[in-house]
PDB file of C-alpha atoms in Angstrom:
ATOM      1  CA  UNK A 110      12.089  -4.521   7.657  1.00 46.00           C
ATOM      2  CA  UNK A 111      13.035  -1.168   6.023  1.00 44.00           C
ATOM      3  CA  UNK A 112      15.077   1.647   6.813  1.00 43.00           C
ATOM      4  CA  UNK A 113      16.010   5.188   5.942  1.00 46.00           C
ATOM      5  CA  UNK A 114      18.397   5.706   3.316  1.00 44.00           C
ATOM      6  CA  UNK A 115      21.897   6.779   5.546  1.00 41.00           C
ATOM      7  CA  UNK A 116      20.217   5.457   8.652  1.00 46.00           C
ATOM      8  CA  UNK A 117      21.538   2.649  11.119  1.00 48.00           C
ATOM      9  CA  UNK A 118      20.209  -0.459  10.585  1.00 45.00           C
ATOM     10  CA  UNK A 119      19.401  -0.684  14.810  1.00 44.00           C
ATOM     11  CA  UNK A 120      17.579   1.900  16.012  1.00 48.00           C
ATOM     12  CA  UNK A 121      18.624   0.833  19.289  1.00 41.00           C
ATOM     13  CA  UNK A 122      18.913  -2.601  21.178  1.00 49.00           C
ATOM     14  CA  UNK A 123      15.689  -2.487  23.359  1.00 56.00           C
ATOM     15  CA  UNK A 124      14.084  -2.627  20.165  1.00 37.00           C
ATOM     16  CA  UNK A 125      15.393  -5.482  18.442  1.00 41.00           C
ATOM     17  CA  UNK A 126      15.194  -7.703  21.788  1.00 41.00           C
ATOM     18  CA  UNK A 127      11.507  -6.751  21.995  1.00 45.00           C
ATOM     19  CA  UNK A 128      10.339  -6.488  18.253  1.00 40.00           C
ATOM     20  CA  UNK A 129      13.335  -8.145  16.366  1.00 43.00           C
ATOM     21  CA  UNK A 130      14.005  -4.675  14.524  1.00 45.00           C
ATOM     22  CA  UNK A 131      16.895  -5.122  12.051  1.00 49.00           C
ATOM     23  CA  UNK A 132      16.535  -2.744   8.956  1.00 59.00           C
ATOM     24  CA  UNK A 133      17.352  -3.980   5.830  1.00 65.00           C
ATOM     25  CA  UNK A 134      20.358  -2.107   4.168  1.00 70.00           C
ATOM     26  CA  UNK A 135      19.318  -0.250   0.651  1.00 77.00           C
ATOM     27  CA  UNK A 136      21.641  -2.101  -1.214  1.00 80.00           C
ATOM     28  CA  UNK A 137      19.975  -5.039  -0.310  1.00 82.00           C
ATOM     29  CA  UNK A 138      16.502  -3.747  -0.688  1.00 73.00           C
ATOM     30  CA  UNK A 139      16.919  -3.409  -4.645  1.00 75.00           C
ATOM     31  CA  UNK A 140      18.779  -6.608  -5.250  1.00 85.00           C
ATOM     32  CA  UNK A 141      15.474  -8.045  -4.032  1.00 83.00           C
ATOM     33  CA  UNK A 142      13.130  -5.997  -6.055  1.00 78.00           C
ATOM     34  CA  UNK A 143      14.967  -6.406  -9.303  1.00 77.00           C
ATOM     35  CA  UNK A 144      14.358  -9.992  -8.497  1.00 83.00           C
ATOM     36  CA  UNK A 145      10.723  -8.771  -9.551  1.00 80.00           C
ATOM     37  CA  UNK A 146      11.534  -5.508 -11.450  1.00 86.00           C
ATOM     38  CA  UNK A 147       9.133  -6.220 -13.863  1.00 86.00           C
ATOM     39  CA  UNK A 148       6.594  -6.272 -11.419  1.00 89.00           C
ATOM     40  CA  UNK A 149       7.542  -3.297  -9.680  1.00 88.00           C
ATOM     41  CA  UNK A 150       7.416  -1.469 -12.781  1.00 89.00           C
ATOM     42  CA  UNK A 151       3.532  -2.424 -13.359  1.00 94.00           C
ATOM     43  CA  UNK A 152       1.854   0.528 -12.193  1.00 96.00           C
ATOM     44  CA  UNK A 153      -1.432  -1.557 -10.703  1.00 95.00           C
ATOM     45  CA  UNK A 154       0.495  -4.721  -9.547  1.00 94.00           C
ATOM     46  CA  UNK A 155      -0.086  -4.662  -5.681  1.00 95.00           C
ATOM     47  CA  UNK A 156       2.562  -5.561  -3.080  1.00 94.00           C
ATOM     48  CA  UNK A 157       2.365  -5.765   0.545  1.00 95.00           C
ATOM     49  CA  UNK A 158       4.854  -5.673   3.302  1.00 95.00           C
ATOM     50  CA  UNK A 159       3.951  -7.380   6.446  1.00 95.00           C
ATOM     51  CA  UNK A 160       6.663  -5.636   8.666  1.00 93.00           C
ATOM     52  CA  UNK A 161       7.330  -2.575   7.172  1.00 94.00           C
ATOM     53  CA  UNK A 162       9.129  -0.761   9.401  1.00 93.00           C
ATOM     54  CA  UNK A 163       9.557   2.608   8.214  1.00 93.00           C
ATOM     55  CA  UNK A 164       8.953   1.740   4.782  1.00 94.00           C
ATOM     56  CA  UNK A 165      12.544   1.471   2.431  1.00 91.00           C
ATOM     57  CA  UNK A 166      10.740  -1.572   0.354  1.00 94.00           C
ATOM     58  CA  UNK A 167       7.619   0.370  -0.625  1.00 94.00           C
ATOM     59  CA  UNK A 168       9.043   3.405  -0.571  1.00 96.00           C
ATOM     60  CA  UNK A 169      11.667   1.825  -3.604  1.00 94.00           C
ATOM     61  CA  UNK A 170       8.392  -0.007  -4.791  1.00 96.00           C
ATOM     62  CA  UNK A 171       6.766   3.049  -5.378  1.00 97.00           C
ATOM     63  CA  UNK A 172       9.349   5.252  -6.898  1.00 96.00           C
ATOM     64  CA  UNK A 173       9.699   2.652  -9.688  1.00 95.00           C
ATOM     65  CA  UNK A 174       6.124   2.513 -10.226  1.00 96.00           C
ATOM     66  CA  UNK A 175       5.920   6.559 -10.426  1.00 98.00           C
ATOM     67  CA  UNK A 176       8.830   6.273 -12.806  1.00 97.00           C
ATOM     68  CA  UNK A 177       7.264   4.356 -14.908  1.00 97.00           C
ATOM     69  CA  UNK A 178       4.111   6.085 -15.060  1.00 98.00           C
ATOM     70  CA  UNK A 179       6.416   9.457 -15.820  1.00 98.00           C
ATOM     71  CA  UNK A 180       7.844   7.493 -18.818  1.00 97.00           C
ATOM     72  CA  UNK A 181       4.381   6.224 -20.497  1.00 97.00           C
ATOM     73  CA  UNK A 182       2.065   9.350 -18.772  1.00 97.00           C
ATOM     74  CA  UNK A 183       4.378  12.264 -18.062  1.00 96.00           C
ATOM     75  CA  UNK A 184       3.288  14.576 -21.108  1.00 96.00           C
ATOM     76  CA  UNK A 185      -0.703  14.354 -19.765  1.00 97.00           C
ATOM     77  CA  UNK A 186      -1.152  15.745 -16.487  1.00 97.00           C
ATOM     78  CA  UNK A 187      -4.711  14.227 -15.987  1.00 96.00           C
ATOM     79  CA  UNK A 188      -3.300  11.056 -16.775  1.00 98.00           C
ATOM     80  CA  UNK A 189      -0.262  11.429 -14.466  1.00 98.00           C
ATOM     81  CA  UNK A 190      -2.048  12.158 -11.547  1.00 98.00           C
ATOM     82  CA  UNK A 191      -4.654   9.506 -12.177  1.00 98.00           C
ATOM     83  CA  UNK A 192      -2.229   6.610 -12.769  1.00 98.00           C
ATOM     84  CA  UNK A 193       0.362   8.322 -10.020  1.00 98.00           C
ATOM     85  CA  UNK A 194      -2.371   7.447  -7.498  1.00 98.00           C
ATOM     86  CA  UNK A 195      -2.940   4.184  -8.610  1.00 98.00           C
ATOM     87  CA  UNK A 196       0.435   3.598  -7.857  1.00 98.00           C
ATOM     88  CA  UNK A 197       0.061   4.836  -4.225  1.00 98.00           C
ATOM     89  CA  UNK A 198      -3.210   2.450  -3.922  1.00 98.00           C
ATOM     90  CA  UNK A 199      -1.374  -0.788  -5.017  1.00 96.00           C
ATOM     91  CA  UNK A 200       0.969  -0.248  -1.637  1.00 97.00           C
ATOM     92  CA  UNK A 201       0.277  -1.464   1.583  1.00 97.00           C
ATOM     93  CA  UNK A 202       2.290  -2.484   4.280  1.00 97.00           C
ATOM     94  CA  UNK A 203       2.168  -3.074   8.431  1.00 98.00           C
ATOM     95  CA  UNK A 204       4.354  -2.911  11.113  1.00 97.00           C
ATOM     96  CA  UNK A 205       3.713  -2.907  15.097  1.00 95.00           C
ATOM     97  CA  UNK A 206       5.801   0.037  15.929  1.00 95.00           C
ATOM     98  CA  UNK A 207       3.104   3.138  15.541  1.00 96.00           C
ATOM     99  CA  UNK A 208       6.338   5.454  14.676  1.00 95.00           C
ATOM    100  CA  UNK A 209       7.487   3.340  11.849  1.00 95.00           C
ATOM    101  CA  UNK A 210       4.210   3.585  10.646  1.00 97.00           C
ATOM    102  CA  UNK A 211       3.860   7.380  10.607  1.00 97.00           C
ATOM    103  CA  UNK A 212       7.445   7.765   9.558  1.00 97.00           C
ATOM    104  CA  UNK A 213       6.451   5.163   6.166  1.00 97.00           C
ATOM    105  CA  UNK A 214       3.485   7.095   5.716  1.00 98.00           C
ATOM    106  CA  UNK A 215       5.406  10.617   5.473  1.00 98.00           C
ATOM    107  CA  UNK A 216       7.888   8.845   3.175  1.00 97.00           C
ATOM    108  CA  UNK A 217       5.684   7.370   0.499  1.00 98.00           C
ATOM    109  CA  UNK A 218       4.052  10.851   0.361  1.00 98.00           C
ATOM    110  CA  UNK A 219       7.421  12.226   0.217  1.00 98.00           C
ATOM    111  CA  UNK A 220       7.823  10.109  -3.229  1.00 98.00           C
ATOM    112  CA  UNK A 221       4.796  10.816  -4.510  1.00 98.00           C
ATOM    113  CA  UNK A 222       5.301  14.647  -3.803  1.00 98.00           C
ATOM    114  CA  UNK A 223       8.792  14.754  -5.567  1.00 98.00           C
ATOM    115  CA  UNK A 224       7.129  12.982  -8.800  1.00 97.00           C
ATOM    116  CA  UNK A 225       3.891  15.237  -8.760  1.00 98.00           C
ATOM    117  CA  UNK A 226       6.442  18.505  -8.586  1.00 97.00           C
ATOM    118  CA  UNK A 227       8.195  17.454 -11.504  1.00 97.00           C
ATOM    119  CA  UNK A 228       5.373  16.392 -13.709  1.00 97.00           C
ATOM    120  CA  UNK A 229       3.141  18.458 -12.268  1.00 97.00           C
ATOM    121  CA  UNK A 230       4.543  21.979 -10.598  1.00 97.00           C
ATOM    122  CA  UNK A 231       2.999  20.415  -7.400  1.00 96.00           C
ATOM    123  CA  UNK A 232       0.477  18.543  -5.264  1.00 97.00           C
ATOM    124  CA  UNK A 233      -3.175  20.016  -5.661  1.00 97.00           C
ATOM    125  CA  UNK A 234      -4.733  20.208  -2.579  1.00 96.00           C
ATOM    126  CA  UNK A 235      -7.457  17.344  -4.297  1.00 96.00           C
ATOM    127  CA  UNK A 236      -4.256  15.092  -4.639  1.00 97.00           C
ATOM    128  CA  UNK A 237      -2.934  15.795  -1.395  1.00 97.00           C
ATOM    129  CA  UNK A 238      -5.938  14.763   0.619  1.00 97.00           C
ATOM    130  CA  UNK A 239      -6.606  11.469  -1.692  1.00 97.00           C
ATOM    131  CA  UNK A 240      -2.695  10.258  -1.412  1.00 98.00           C
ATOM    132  CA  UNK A 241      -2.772  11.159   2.560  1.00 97.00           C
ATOM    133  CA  UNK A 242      -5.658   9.158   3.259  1.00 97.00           C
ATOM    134  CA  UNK A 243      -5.305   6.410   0.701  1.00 98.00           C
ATOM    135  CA  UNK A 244      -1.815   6.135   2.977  1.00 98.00           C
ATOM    136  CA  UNK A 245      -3.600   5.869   6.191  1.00 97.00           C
ATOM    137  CA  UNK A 246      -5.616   2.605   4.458  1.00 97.00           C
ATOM    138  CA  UNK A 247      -2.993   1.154   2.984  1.00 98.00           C
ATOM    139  CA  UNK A 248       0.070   1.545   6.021  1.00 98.00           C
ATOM    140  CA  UNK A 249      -1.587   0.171   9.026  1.00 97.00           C
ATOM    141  CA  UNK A 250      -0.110   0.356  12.727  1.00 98.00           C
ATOM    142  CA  UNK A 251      -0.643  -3.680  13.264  1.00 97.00           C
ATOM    143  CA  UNK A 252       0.372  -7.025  13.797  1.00 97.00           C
ATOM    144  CA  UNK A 253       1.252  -9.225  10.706  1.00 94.00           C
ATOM    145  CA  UNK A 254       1.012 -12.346  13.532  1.00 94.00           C
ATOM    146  CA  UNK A 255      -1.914 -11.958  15.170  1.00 96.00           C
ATOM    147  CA  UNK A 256      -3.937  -9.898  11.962  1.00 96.00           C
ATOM    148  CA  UNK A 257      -4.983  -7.363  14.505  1.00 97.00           C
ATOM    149  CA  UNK A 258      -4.491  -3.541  15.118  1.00 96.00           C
ATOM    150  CA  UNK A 259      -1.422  -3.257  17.870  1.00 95.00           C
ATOM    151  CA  UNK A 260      -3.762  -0.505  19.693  1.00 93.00           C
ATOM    152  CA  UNK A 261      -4.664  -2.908  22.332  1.00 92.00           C
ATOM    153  CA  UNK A 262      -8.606  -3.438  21.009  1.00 95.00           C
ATOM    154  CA  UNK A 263      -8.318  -6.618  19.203  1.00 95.00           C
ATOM    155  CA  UNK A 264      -9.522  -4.814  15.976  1.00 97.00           C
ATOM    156  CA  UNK A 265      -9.172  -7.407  12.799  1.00 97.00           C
ATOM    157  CA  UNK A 266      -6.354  -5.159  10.234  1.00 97.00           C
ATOM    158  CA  UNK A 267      -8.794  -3.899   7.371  1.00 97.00           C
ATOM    159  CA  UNK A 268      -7.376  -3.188   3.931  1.00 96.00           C
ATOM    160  CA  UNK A 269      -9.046  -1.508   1.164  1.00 96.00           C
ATOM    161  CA  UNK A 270      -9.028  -3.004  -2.210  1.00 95.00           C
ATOM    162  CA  UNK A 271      -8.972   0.205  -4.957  1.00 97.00           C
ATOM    163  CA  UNK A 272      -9.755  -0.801  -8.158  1.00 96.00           C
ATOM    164  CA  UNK A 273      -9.910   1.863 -11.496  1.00 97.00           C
ATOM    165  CA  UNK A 274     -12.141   1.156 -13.407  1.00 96.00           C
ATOM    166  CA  UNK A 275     -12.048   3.792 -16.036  1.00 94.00           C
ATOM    167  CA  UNK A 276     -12.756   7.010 -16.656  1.00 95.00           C
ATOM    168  CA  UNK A 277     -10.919   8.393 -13.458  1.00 96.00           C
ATOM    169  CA  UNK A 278     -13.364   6.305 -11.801  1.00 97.00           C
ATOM    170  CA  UNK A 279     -12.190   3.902  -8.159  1.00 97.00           C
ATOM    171  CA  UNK A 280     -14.211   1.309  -6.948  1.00 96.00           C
ATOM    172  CA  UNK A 281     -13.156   0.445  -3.430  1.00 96.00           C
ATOM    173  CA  UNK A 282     -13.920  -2.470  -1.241  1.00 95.00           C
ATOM    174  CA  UNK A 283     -12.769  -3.489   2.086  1.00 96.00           C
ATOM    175  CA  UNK A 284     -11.341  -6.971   3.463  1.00 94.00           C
ATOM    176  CA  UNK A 285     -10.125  -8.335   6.754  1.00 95.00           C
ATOM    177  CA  UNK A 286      -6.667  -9.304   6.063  1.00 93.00           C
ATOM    178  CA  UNK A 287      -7.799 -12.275   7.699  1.00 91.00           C
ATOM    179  CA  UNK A 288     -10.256 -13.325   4.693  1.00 87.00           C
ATOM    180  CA  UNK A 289      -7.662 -12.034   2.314  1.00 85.00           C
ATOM    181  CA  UNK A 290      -5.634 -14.764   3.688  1.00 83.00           C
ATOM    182  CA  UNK A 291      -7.212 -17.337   4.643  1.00 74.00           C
ATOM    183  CA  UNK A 292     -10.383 -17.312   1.610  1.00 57.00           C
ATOM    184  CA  UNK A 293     -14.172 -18.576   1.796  1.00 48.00           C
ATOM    185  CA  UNK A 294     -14.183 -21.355  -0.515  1.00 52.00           C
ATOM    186  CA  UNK A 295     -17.155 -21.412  -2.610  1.00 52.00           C
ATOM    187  CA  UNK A 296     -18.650 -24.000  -4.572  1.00 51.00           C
ATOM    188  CA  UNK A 297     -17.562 -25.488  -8.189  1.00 50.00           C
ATOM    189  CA  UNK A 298     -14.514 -25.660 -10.060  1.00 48.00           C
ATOM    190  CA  UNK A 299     -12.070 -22.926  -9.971  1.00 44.00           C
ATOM    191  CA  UNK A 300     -12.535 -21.011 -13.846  1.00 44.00           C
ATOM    192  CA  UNK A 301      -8.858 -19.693 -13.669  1.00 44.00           C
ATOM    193  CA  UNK A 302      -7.918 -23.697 -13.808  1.00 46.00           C
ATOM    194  CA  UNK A 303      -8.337 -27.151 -15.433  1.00 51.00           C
ATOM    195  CA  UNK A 304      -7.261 -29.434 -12.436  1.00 52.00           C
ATOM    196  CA  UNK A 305     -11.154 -29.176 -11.137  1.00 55.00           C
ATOM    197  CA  UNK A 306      -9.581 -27.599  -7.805  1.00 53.00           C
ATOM    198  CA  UNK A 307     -12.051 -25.461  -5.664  1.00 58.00           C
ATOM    199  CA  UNK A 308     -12.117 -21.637  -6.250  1.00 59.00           C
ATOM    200  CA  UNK A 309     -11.315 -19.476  -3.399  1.00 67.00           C
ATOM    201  CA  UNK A 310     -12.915 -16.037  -3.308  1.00 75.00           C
ATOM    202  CA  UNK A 311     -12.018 -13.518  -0.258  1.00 81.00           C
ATOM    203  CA  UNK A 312     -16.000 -11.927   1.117  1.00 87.00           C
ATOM    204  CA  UNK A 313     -15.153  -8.178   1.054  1.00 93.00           C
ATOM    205  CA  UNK A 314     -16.680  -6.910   4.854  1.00 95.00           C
ATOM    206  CA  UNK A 315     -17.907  -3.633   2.472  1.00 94.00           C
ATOM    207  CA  UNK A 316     -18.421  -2.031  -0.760  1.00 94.00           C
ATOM    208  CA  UNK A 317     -18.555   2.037  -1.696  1.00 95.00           C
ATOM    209  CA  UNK A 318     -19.847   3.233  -4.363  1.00 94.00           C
ATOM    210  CA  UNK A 319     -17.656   4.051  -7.571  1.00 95.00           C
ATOM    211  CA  UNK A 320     -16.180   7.493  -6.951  1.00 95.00           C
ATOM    212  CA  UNK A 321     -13.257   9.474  -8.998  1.00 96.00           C
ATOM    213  CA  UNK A 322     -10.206   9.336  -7.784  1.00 97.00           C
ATOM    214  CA  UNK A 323      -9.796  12.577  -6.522  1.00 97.00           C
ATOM    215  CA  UNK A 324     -12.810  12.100  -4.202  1.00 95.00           C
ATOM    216  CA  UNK A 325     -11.510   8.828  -2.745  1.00 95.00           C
ATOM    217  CA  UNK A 326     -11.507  10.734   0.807  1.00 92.00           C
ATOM    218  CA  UNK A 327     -14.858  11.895   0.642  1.00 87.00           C
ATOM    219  CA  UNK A 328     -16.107   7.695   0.451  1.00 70.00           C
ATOM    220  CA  UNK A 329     -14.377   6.902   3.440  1.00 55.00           C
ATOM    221  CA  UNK A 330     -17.841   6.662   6.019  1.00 45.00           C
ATOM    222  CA  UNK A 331     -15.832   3.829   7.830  1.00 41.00           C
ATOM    223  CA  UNK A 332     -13.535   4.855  10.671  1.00 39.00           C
ATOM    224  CA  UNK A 333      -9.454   4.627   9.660  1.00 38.00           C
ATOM    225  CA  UNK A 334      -7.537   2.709  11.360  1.00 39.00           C
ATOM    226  CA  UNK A 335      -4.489   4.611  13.225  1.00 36.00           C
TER     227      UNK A 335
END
Protein backbone atom coordinates (compact mmCIF):
# COMPACT_ATOMS: atom_id res chain seq x y z
CA UNK A 1 0.00 0.00 0.00
CA UNK A 2 1.09 3.66 -0.45
CA UNK A 3 1.60 6.52 1.62
CA UNK A 4 2.17 10.24 1.76
CA UNK A 5 5.52 11.45 1.31
CA UNK A 6 6.58 12.52 5.32
CA UNK A 7 3.63 10.52 6.54
CA UNK A 8 3.64 7.50 9.12
CA UNK A 9 3.56 4.40 7.68
CA UNK A 10 0.36 3.38 10.38
CA UNK A 11 -2.26 5.51 10.28
CA UNK A 12 -3.30 4.03 13.40
CA UNK A 13 -3.60 0.39 14.83
CA UNK A 14 -7.42 -0.22 14.44
CA UNK A 15 -6.63 -0.01 10.96
CA UNK A 16 -4.01 -2.37 10.32
CA UNK A 17 -5.82 -5.13 12.62
CA UNK A 18 -8.93 -4.64 10.47
CA UNK A 19 -7.54 -3.89 6.87
CA UNK A 20 -3.77 -4.86 7.26
CA UNK A 21 -2.79 -1.08 6.47
CA UNK A 22 1.03 -0.78 6.41
CA UNK A 23 2.22 2.02 3.95
CA UNK A 24 5.03 1.42 2.01
CA UNK A 25 7.98 3.87 2.77
CA UNK A 26 9.02 6.16 -0.48
CA UNK A 27 12.30 4.92 -0.52
CA UNK A 28 11.04 1.70 -1.07
CA UNK A 29 8.39 2.64 -3.51
CA UNK A 30 11.10 3.68 -6.25
CA UNK A 31 13.51 0.86 -5.70
CA UNK A 32 10.52 -1.12 -6.97
CA UNK A 33 9.60 0.96 -9.91
CA UNK A 34 13.09 1.31 -11.24
CA UNK A 35 12.82 -2.41 -11.22
CA UNK A 36 10.48 -1.44 -14.28
CA UNK A 37 11.65 2.16 -15.03
CA UNK A 38 11.47 1.60 -18.46
CA UNK A 39 8.03 0.85 -18.22
CA UNK A 40 7.09 3.58 -16.11
CA UNK A 41 8.57 5.88 -18.46
CA UNK A 42 6.17 4.61 -21.45
CA UNK A 43 3.60 7.11 -21.46
CA UNK A 44 0.58 4.46 -22.55
CA UNK A 45 1.94 1.38 -20.61
CA UNK A 46 -0.92 0.73 -18.02
CA UNK A 47 -0.35 -0.29 -14.38
CA UNK A 48 -2.72 -1.12 -11.75
CA UNK A 49 -2.56 -1.21 -8.04
CA UNK A 50 -4.87 -3.51 -6.31
CA UNK A 51 -4.53 -1.87 -2.77
CA UNK A 52 -3.69 1.46 -3.31
CA UNK A 53 -4.06 3.06 -0.35
CA UNK A 54 -3.64 6.61 -0.79
CA UNK A 55 -1.80 6.26 -3.85
CA UNK A 56 2.44 6.79 -3.36
CA UNK A 57 2.95 3.96 -6.28
CA UNK A 58 0.81 5.67 -8.92
CA UNK A 59 1.28 8.80 -7.80
CA UNK A 60 5.46 8.05 -8.52
CA UNK A 61 4.06 6.09 -11.64
CA UNK A 62 2.61 9.00 -12.95
CA UNK A 63 5.09 11.70 -12.33
CA UNK A 64 7.59 9.66 -14.39
CA UNK A 65 5.24 9.21 -17.11
CA UNK A 66 4.43 13.18 -17.16
CA UNK A 67 8.17 13.63 -17.13
CA UNK A 68 8.66 11.92 -19.85
CA UNK A 69 6.03 13.29 -21.89
CA UNK A 70 7.60 16.98 -20.80
CA UNK A 71 10.93 15.71 -22.29
CA UNK A 72 9.59 14.36 -25.87
CA UNK A 73 6.16 16.88 -25.86
CA UNK A 74 6.91 19.87 -23.66
CA UNK A 75 7.53 22.52 -26.56
CA UNK A 76 3.71 21.64 -28.11
CA UNK A 77 1.06 22.40 -25.81
CA UNK A 78 -1.66 20.43 -27.79
CA UNK A 79 0.51 17.62 -27.67
CA UNK A 80 1.31 17.94 -23.94
CA UNK A 81 -2.00 17.96 -22.81
CA UNK A 82 -3.08 15.18 -25.11
CA UNK A 83 -0.31 12.71 -24.17
CA UNK A 84 -0.38 14.22 -20.31
CA UNK A 85 -3.86 12.64 -20.18
CA UNK A 86 -2.97 9.56 -21.59
CA UNK A 87 -0.76 9.24 -18.88
CA UNK A 88 -3.54 9.80 -16.27
CA UNK A 89 -5.75 7.05 -18.27
CA UNK A 90 -3.06 4.27 -18.12
CA UNK A 91 -3.48 4.49 -14.00
CA UNK A 92 -5.78 2.69 -12.05
CA UNK A 93 -5.73 1.46 -8.75
CA UNK A 94 -8.29 0.18 -5.69
CA UNK A 95 -8.33 0.14 -2.22
CA UNK A 96 -11.29 -0.60 0.41
CA UNK A 97 -10.79 2.38 2.56
CA UNK A 98 -13.20 5.18 0.71
CA UNK A 99 -10.65 7.96 2.25
CA UNK A 100 -7.61 6.49 0.71
CA UNK A 101 -9.40 6.56 -2.30
CA UNK A 102 -10.37 10.25 -2.34
CA UNK A 103 -7.07 11.20 -0.82
CA UNK A 104 -5.22 9.10 -4.20
CA UNK A 105 -7.56 10.74 -6.34
CA UNK A 106 -6.63 14.45 -5.09
CA UNK A 107 -2.98 13.37 -5.36
CA UNK A 108 -2.70 12.13 -8.90
CA UNK A 109 -4.52 15.38 -9.86
CA UNK A 110 -2.14 17.13 -7.73
CA UNK A 111 0.71 15.67 -10.23
CA UNK A 112 -0.92 16.24 -13.11
CA UNK A 113 -1.72 19.93 -12.03
CA UNK A 114 2.01 20.72 -11.13
CA UNK A 115 3.10 19.34 -14.77
CA UNK A 116 0.18 21.18 -16.69
CA UNK A 117 1.38 24.64 -14.73
CA UNK A 118 4.73 24.29 -15.90
CA UNK A 119 4.16 23.30 -19.46
CA UNK A 120 1.17 24.84 -19.67
CA UNK A 121 0.52 28.16 -17.29
CA UNK A 122 -2.34 25.92 -15.92
CA UNK A 123 -5.22 23.45 -16.02
CA UNK A 124 -8.03 24.55 -18.58
CA UNK A 125 -11.17 24.05 -17.21
CA UNK A 126 -11.61 21.23 -20.43
CA UNK A 127 -8.54 19.44 -18.77
CA UNK A 128 -9.69 19.73 -15.40
CA UNK A 129 -13.02 18.05 -15.84
CA UNK A 130 -11.46 15.13 -18.23
CA UNK A 131 -8.43 14.34 -15.58
CA UNK A 132 -11.13 14.55 -12.53
CA UNK A 133 -13.37 12.15 -13.96
CA UNK A 134 -10.98 9.92 -15.85
CA UNK A 135 -9.70 9.67 -11.89
CA UNK A 136 -13.00 8.67 -10.59
CA UNK A 137 -12.82 5.54 -13.39
CA UNK A 138 -9.64 4.65 -12.92
CA UNK A 139 -9.27 4.87 -8.61
CA UNK A 140 -12.14 2.84 -7.46
CA UNK A 141 -13.35 2.57 -3.66
CA UNK A 142 -13.31 -1.54 -3.83
CA UNK A 143 -12.23 -4.79 -2.96
CA UNK A 144 -9.22 -6.33 -4.89
CA UNK A 145 -10.55 -9.88 -3.06
CA UNK A 146 -13.87 -10.10 -3.66
CA UNK A 147 -13.81 -7.78 -7.29
CA UNK A 148 -16.67 -5.84 -5.87
CA UNK A 149 -17.41 -2.14 -4.87
CA UNK A 150 -16.85 -1.98 -0.78
CA UNK A 151 -20.29 0.15 -0.73
CA UNK A 152 -22.15 -2.74 0.58
CA UNK A 153 -24.22 -3.48 -2.99
CA UNK A 154 -22.27 -6.26 -4.37
CA UNK A 155 -21.52 -4.09 -7.51
CA UNK A 156 -18.78 -6.06 -9.87
CA UNK A 157 -15.48 -3.12 -9.89
CA UNK A 158 -15.79 -1.68 -13.58
CA UNK A 159 -12.72 -0.25 -15.26
CA UNK A 160 -12.59 1.67 -18.35
CA UNK A 161 -10.19 0.77 -21.01
CA UNK A 162 -9.05 4.38 -22.89
CA UNK A 163 -7.46 3.84 -25.90
CA UNK A 164 -6.02 6.99 -28.40
CA UNK A 165 -6.39 6.37 -31.33
CA UNK A 166 -5.19 9.40 -33.13
CA UNK A 167 -5.96 12.58 -33.88
CA UNK A 168 -6.82 13.60 -30.17
CA UNK A 169 -9.31 11.01 -30.59
CA UNK A 170 -10.22 8.18 -27.19
CA UNK A 171 -12.00 5.21 -27.71
CA UNK A 172 -13.23 3.89 -24.39
CA UNK A 173 -14.60 0.59 -23.37
CA UNK A 174 -15.60 -0.84 -20.15
CA UNK A 175 -14.71 -4.32 -18.37
CA UNK A 176 -15.57 -6.07 -15.15
CA UNK A 177 -12.32 -6.52 -13.52
CA UNK A 178 -13.63 -9.83 -13.17
CA UNK A 179 -13.42 -10.63 -17.10
CA UNK A 180 -10.22 -8.68 -17.18
CA UNK A 181 -9.01 -11.35 -14.99
CA UNK A 182 -10.31 -14.21 -15.42
CA UNK A 183 -10.83 -14.03 -19.77
CA UNK A 184 -13.58 -15.73 -22.13
CA UNK A 185 -11.62 -18.06 -24.06
CA UNK A 186 -12.56 -18.10 -27.58
CA UNK A 187 -11.98 -20.48 -30.18
CA UNK A 188 -8.61 -21.21 -32.34
CA UNK A 189 -5.11 -20.73 -31.82
CA UNK A 190 -3.83 -17.79 -30.03
CA UNK A 191 -2.14 -15.32 -33.19
CA UNK A 192 0.28 -13.65 -30.62
CA UNK A 193 1.85 -17.44 -30.35
CA UNK A 194 3.21 -20.60 -32.06
CA UNK A 195 2.60 -23.21 -29.21
CA UNK A 196 -1.21 -23.61 -30.69
CA UNK A 197 -2.39 -22.45 -27.05
CA UNK A 198 -6.01 -20.99 -26.87
CA UNK A 199 -6.43 -17.15 -27.14
CA UNK A 200 -8.01 -15.42 -24.32
CA UNK A 201 -9.94 -12.25 -25.08
CA UNK A 202 -11.64 -10.19 -22.03
CA UNK A 203 -15.83 -9.30 -23.44
CA UNK A 204 -15.87 -5.53 -22.73
CA UNK A 205 -19.63 -5.09 -20.73
CA UNK A 206 -19.72 -1.62 -23.15
CA UNK A 207 -18.40 0.43 -25.86
CA UNK A 208 -18.71 4.56 -26.43
CA UNK A 209 -18.26 6.03 -29.23
CA UNK A 210 -14.76 7.61 -30.24
CA UNK A 211 -14.69 11.05 -28.62
CA UNK A 212 -11.58 13.66 -28.20
CA UNK A 213 -9.99 13.66 -25.32
CA UNK A 214 -11.09 16.67 -23.91
CA UNK A 215 -14.73 15.48 -24.09
CA UNK A 216 -14.02 12.17 -22.33
CA UNK A 217 -16.59 13.45 -19.50
CA UNK A 218 -19.25 14.24 -21.71
CA UNK A 219 -19.27 10.02 -22.90
CA UNK A 220 -19.67 8.93 -19.55
CA UNK A 221 -23.85 7.88 -19.81
CA UNK A 222 -22.91 5.03 -17.30
CA UNK A 223 -23.13 5.82 -13.59
CA UNK A 224 -19.36 6.22 -11.76
CA UNK A 225 -18.59 4.27 -9.34
CA UNK A 226 -17.80 6.16 -5.85
Amino acid sequence: MSKHPGSNQIVSRERVAEHGEVYTSEREVNAMLDLVKDETQRIDSRFLEPACGNGNFMVEILRRKLAAVTARYGRSRGEWAEKAVCAVCSVYGIDILEDNVAEARRRLYSVFADGAKAVLGGVSPELERTVSYVLQRNVIWGDALTLQSADGTGRPIVFSEWTFIGGGNVKRRDFTLDALLRSAPIEGPNLFSDLGDEAFIPLPIKEYPNVNFLKLSDNGQSKLQP
